[in-house]
Structure formats: structure tokens, C-alpha cells
CSV table of C-alpha atoms in Angstrom, one decimal:
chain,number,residue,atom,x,y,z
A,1,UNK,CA,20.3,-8.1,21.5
A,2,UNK,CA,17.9,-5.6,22.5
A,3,UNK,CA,16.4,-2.9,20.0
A,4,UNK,CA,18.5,0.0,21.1
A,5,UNK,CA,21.4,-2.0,20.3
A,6,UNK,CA,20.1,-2.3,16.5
A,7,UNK,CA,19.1,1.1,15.8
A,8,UNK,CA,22.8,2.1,17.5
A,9,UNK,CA,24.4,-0.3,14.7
A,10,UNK,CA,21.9,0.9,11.9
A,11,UNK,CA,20.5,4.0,12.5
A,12,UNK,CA,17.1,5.4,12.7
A,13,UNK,CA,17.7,7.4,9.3
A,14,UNK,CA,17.6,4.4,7.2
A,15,UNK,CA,19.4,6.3,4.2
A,16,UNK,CA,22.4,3.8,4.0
A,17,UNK,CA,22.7,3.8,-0.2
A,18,UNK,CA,24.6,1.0,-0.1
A,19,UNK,CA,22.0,-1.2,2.1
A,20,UNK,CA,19.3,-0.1,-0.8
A,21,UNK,CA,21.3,-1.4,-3.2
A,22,UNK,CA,20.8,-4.7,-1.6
A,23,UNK,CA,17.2,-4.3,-0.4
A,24,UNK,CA,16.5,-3.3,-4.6
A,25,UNK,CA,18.2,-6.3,-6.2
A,26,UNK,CA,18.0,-10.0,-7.1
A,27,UNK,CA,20.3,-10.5,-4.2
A,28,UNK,CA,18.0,-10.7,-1.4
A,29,UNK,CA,18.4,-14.5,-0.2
A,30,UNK,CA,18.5,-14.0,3.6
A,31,UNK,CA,16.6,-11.0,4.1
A,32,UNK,CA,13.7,-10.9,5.6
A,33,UNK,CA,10.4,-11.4,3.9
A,34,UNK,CA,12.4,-10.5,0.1
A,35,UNK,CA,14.3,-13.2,-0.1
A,36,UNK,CA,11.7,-15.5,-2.4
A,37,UNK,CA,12.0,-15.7,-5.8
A,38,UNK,CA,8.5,-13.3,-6.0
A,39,UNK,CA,10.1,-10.7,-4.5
A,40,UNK,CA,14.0,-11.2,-6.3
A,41,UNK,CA,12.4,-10.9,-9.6
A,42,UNK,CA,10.2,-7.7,-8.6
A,43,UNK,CA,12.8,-5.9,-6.1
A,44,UNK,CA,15.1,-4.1,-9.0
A,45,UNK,CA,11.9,-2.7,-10.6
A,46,UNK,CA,10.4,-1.5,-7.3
A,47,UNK,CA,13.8,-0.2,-6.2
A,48,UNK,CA,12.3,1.6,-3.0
A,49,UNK,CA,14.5,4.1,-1.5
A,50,UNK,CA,12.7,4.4,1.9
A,51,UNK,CA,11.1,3.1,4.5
A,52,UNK,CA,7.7,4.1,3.5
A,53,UNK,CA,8.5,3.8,-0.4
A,54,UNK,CA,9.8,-0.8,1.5
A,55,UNK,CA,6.7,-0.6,3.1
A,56,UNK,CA,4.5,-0.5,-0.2
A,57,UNK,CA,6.6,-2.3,-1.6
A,58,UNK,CA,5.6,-5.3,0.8
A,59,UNK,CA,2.0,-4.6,0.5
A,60,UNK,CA,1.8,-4.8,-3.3
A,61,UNK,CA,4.1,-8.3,-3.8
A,62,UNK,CA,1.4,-10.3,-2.3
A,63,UNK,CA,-1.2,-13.1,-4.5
A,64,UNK,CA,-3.7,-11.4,-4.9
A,65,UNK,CA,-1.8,-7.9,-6.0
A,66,UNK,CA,0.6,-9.8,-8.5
A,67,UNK,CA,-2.8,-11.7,-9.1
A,68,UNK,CA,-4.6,-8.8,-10.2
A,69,UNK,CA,-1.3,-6.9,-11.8
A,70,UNK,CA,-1.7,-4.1,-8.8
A,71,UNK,CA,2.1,-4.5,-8.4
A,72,UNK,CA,2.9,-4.5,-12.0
A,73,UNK,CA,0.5,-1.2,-12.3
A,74,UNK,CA,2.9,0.0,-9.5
A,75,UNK,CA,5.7,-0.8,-11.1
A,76,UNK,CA,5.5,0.9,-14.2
A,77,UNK,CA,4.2,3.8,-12.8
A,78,UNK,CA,7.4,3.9,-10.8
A,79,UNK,CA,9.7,3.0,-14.1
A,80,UNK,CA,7.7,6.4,-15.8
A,81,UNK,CA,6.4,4.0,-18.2
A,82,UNK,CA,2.8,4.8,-16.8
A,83,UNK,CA,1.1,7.6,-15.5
A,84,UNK,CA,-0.6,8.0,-12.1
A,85,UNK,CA,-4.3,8.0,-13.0
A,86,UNK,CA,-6.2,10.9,-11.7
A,87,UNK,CA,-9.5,10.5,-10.5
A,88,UNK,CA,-10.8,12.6,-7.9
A,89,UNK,CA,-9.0,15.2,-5.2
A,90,UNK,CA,-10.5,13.2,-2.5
A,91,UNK,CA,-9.0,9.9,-3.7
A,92,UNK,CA,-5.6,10.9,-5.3
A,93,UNK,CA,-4.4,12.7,-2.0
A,94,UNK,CA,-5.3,9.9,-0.3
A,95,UNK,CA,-3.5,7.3,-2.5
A,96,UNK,CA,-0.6,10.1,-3.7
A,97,UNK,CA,2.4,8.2,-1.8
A,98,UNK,CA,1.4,5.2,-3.7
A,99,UNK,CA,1.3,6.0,-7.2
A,100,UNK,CA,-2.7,6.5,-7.0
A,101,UNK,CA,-2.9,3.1,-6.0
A,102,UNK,CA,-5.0,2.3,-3.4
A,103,UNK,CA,-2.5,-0.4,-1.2
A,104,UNK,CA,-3.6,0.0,2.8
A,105,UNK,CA,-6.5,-0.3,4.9
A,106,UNK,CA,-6.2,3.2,6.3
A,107,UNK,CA,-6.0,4.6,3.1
A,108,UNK,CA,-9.5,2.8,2.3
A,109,UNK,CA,-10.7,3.7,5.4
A,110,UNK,CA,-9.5,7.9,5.2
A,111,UNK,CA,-11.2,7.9,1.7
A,112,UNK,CA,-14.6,7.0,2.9
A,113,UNK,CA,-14.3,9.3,6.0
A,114,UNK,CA,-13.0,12.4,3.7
A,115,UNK,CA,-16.5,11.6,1.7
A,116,UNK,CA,-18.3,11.8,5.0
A,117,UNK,CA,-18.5,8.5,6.5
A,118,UNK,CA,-17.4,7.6,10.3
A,119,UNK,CA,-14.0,6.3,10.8
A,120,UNK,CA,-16.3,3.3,11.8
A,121,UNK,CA,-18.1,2.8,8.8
A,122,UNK,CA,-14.7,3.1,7.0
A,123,UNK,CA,-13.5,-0.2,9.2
A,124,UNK,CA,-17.0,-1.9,8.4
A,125,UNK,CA,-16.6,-1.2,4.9
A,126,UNK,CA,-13.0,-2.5,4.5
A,127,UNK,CA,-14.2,-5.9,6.6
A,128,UNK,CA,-17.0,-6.1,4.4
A,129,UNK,CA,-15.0,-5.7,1.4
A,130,UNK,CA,-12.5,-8.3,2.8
A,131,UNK,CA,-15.2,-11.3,3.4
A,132,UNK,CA,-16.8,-10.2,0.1
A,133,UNK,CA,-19.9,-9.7,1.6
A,134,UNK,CA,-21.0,-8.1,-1.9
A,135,UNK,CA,-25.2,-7.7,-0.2
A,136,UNK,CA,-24.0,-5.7,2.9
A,137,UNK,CA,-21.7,-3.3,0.9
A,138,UNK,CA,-24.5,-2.4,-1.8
A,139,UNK,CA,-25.7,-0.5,1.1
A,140,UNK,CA,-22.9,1.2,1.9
A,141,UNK,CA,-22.5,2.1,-2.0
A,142,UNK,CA,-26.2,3.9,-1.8
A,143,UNK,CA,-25.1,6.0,1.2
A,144,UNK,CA,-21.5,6.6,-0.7
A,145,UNK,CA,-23.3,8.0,-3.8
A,146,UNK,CA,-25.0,10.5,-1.6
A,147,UNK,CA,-22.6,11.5,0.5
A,148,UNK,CA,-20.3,11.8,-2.8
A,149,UNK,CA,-22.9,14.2,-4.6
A,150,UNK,CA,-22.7,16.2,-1.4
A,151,UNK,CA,-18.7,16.7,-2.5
A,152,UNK,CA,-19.8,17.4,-5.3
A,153,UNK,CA,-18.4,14.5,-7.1
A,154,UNK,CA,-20.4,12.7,-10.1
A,155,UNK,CA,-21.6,9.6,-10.1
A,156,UNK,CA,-19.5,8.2,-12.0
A,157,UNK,CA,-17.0,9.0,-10.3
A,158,UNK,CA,-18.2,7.9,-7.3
A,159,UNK,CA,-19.3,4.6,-8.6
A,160,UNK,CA,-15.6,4.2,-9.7
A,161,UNK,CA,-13.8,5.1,-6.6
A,162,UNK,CA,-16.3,2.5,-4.8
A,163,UNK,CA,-15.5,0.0,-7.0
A,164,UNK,CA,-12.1,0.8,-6.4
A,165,UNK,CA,-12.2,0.5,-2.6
A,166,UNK,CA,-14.6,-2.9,-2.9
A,167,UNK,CA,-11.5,-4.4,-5.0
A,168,UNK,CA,-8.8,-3.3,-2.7
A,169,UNK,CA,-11.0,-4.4,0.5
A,170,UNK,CA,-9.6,-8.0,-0.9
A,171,UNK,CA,-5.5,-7.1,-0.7
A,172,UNK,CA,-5.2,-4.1,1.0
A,173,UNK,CA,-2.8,-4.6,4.1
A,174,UNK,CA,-2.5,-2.5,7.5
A,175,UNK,CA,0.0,0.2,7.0
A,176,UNK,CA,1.5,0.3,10.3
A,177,UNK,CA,2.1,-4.0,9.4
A,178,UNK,CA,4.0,-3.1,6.3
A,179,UNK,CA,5.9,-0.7,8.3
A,180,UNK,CA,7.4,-2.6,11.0
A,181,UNK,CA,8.3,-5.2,8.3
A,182,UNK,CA,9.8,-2.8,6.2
A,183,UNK,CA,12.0,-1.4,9.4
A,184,UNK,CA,13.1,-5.3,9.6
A,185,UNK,CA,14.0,-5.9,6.1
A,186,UNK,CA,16.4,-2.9,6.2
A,187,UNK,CA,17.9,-4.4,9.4
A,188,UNK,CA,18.4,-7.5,7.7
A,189,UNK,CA,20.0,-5.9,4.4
A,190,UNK,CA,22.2,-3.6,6.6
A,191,UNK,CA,23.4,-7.1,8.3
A,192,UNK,CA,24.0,-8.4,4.7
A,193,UNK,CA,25.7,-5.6,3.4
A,194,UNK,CA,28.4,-5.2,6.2
């Protein structure tokens, strides 16, 4: 079966309410990557409505985001039970189509280039922050500090959002991964549903 073939039988709209419906309950056995019992107890909470809202989604139900309650912080923002926490214009319209949650490598690596780092110190930082490599990052945390002042952003502030984007260096997933997964779990449901 080639590609075309699927996107013909699905569409490339993904707005099938019914095929949600599946994708956003405990009924997932047979779908791809939702059908564990992780995901069946955590997909009527998260109840995504699109591809990008799946995509999230995927990121966040991982160890060490259920590990650290990232997903559960998701989850209740997304219930209205919780508020998205504001903390600084250059972080919250970075992480605004995650609840303020800071889920994918490109949204770690935007932040540190909107506070004036290169797109390549952005990728060094999220590797470092993924090996834990807690001496090499102090450094980038000085130059952070300054570049944040320069924003005009306190340092607390600062020190938080750096924090923040050390913490996520250890569970934050590529976007355009989550994507293409996302794409296939609606495929799947759509093949469930009809």
C-alpha cells in the first residue's frame, strides 16, 4: 500500500470526530504506540483533538515525564483544573501550544536563540542537558544570565527558565518525531474505527 493510497482513504485533514473518539479513550489496544495500559489510562484525560494537540500527547507519556508528573501537569491544565503558569514572554510563546510546558527539543532550542544564543548553542545546550553534563552547562548558564539581562529579564527569572530547560534537556523529544508518530496513530485509529 503506498502512502497516497492512505491519505486517499483517511484524509490529510485529520478532523474525523469519530476516529478521536477512539484515539481519546481506554479503547486503544491495536493502535499504534497508545495501545499500553500507560497510555489507556492517560488517553481520555489528554483527549487530543489534533494532530499537533496527538503529537504532545506522545511526548509527555513517556518515564521520565510521568516520572516527574510533566504529563499529569499537562493534564490538568488541559482539564481547567490548573492554570498555565506564566513566566516570561520569551518562554510562554515559545511553550504556548503546550500548556507552558516545555515538551520538544526545538522548543528548548528557539528559547535559548530568542535570549540570543546561536541555533547551535541551543543544540549544544539541549545535548548537554540530555547527558547531564551538569559542569559544561554551568557555563552556558553564566552566558544565559547575561544575555537574559540584556532582554531585560531578572535574574530570577532567568535562573528559572534555565533550570527549566536543564530539566527538560532529560525528556524533551524531537517535534517533527512526535509528529510523524502522531500522523500514524490516527491512521491506525481511522483503521479501527471503520
Amino acid at each position: 500500500i503506498h502512502v497516497d493510497d492512505i491519505y486517499e482513504l483517511v484524509g490529510d485533514d485529520f478532523d474525523d470526530e469519530k476516529v478521536w473518539n477512539t484515539i481519546s479513550s481506554k479503547y486503544t489496544t491495536g493502535l499504534f504506540q497508545v495501545s499500553s495500559n500507560l497510555y489507556k489510562q492517560r488517553m481520555s484525560r489528554l483527549n487530543p483533538r489534533t494532530i499537533e494537540q496527538l503529537a504532545t500527547c506522545l511526548a509527555l507519556v513517556r518515564g521520565p515525564c510521568v516520572a516527574n508528573k510533566t504529563d499529569e501537569k499537562y493534564m490538568l491544565i488541559n482539564e481547567g483544573k490548573e492554570e498555565i503558569e506564566l513566566i516570561h514572554p520569551i518562554y510562554d510563546e515559545v511553550t504556548k501550544e503546550t500548556n507552558g510546558i516545555l515538551v520538544y527539543q526545538e522548543q528548548l532550542m528557539q528559547i535559548c536563540f530568542n535570549i540570543g544564543f546561536t541555533l547551535d548553542d541551543g543544540y549544544r545546550i539541549m545535548k548537554l542537558a540530555a547527558k547531564k553534563k551538569m559542569d559544561e552547562l554551568k557555563k552556558y548558564e553564566e552566558q544565559f544570565l547575561i544575555l537574559a539581562e540584556k532582554k531585560q529579564m531578572d535574574e530570577l527569572t532567568a535562573k528559572k527558565i534555565f533550570k527549566m530547560i536543564v530539566d527538560s534537556g532529560l525528556y524533551s523529544f524531537n517535534k517533527s518525531h512526535a509528529l510523524a508518530y502522531a500522523i500514524t496513530v490516527y491512521i491506525t485509529a481511522y483503521l479501527k474505527t471503520y
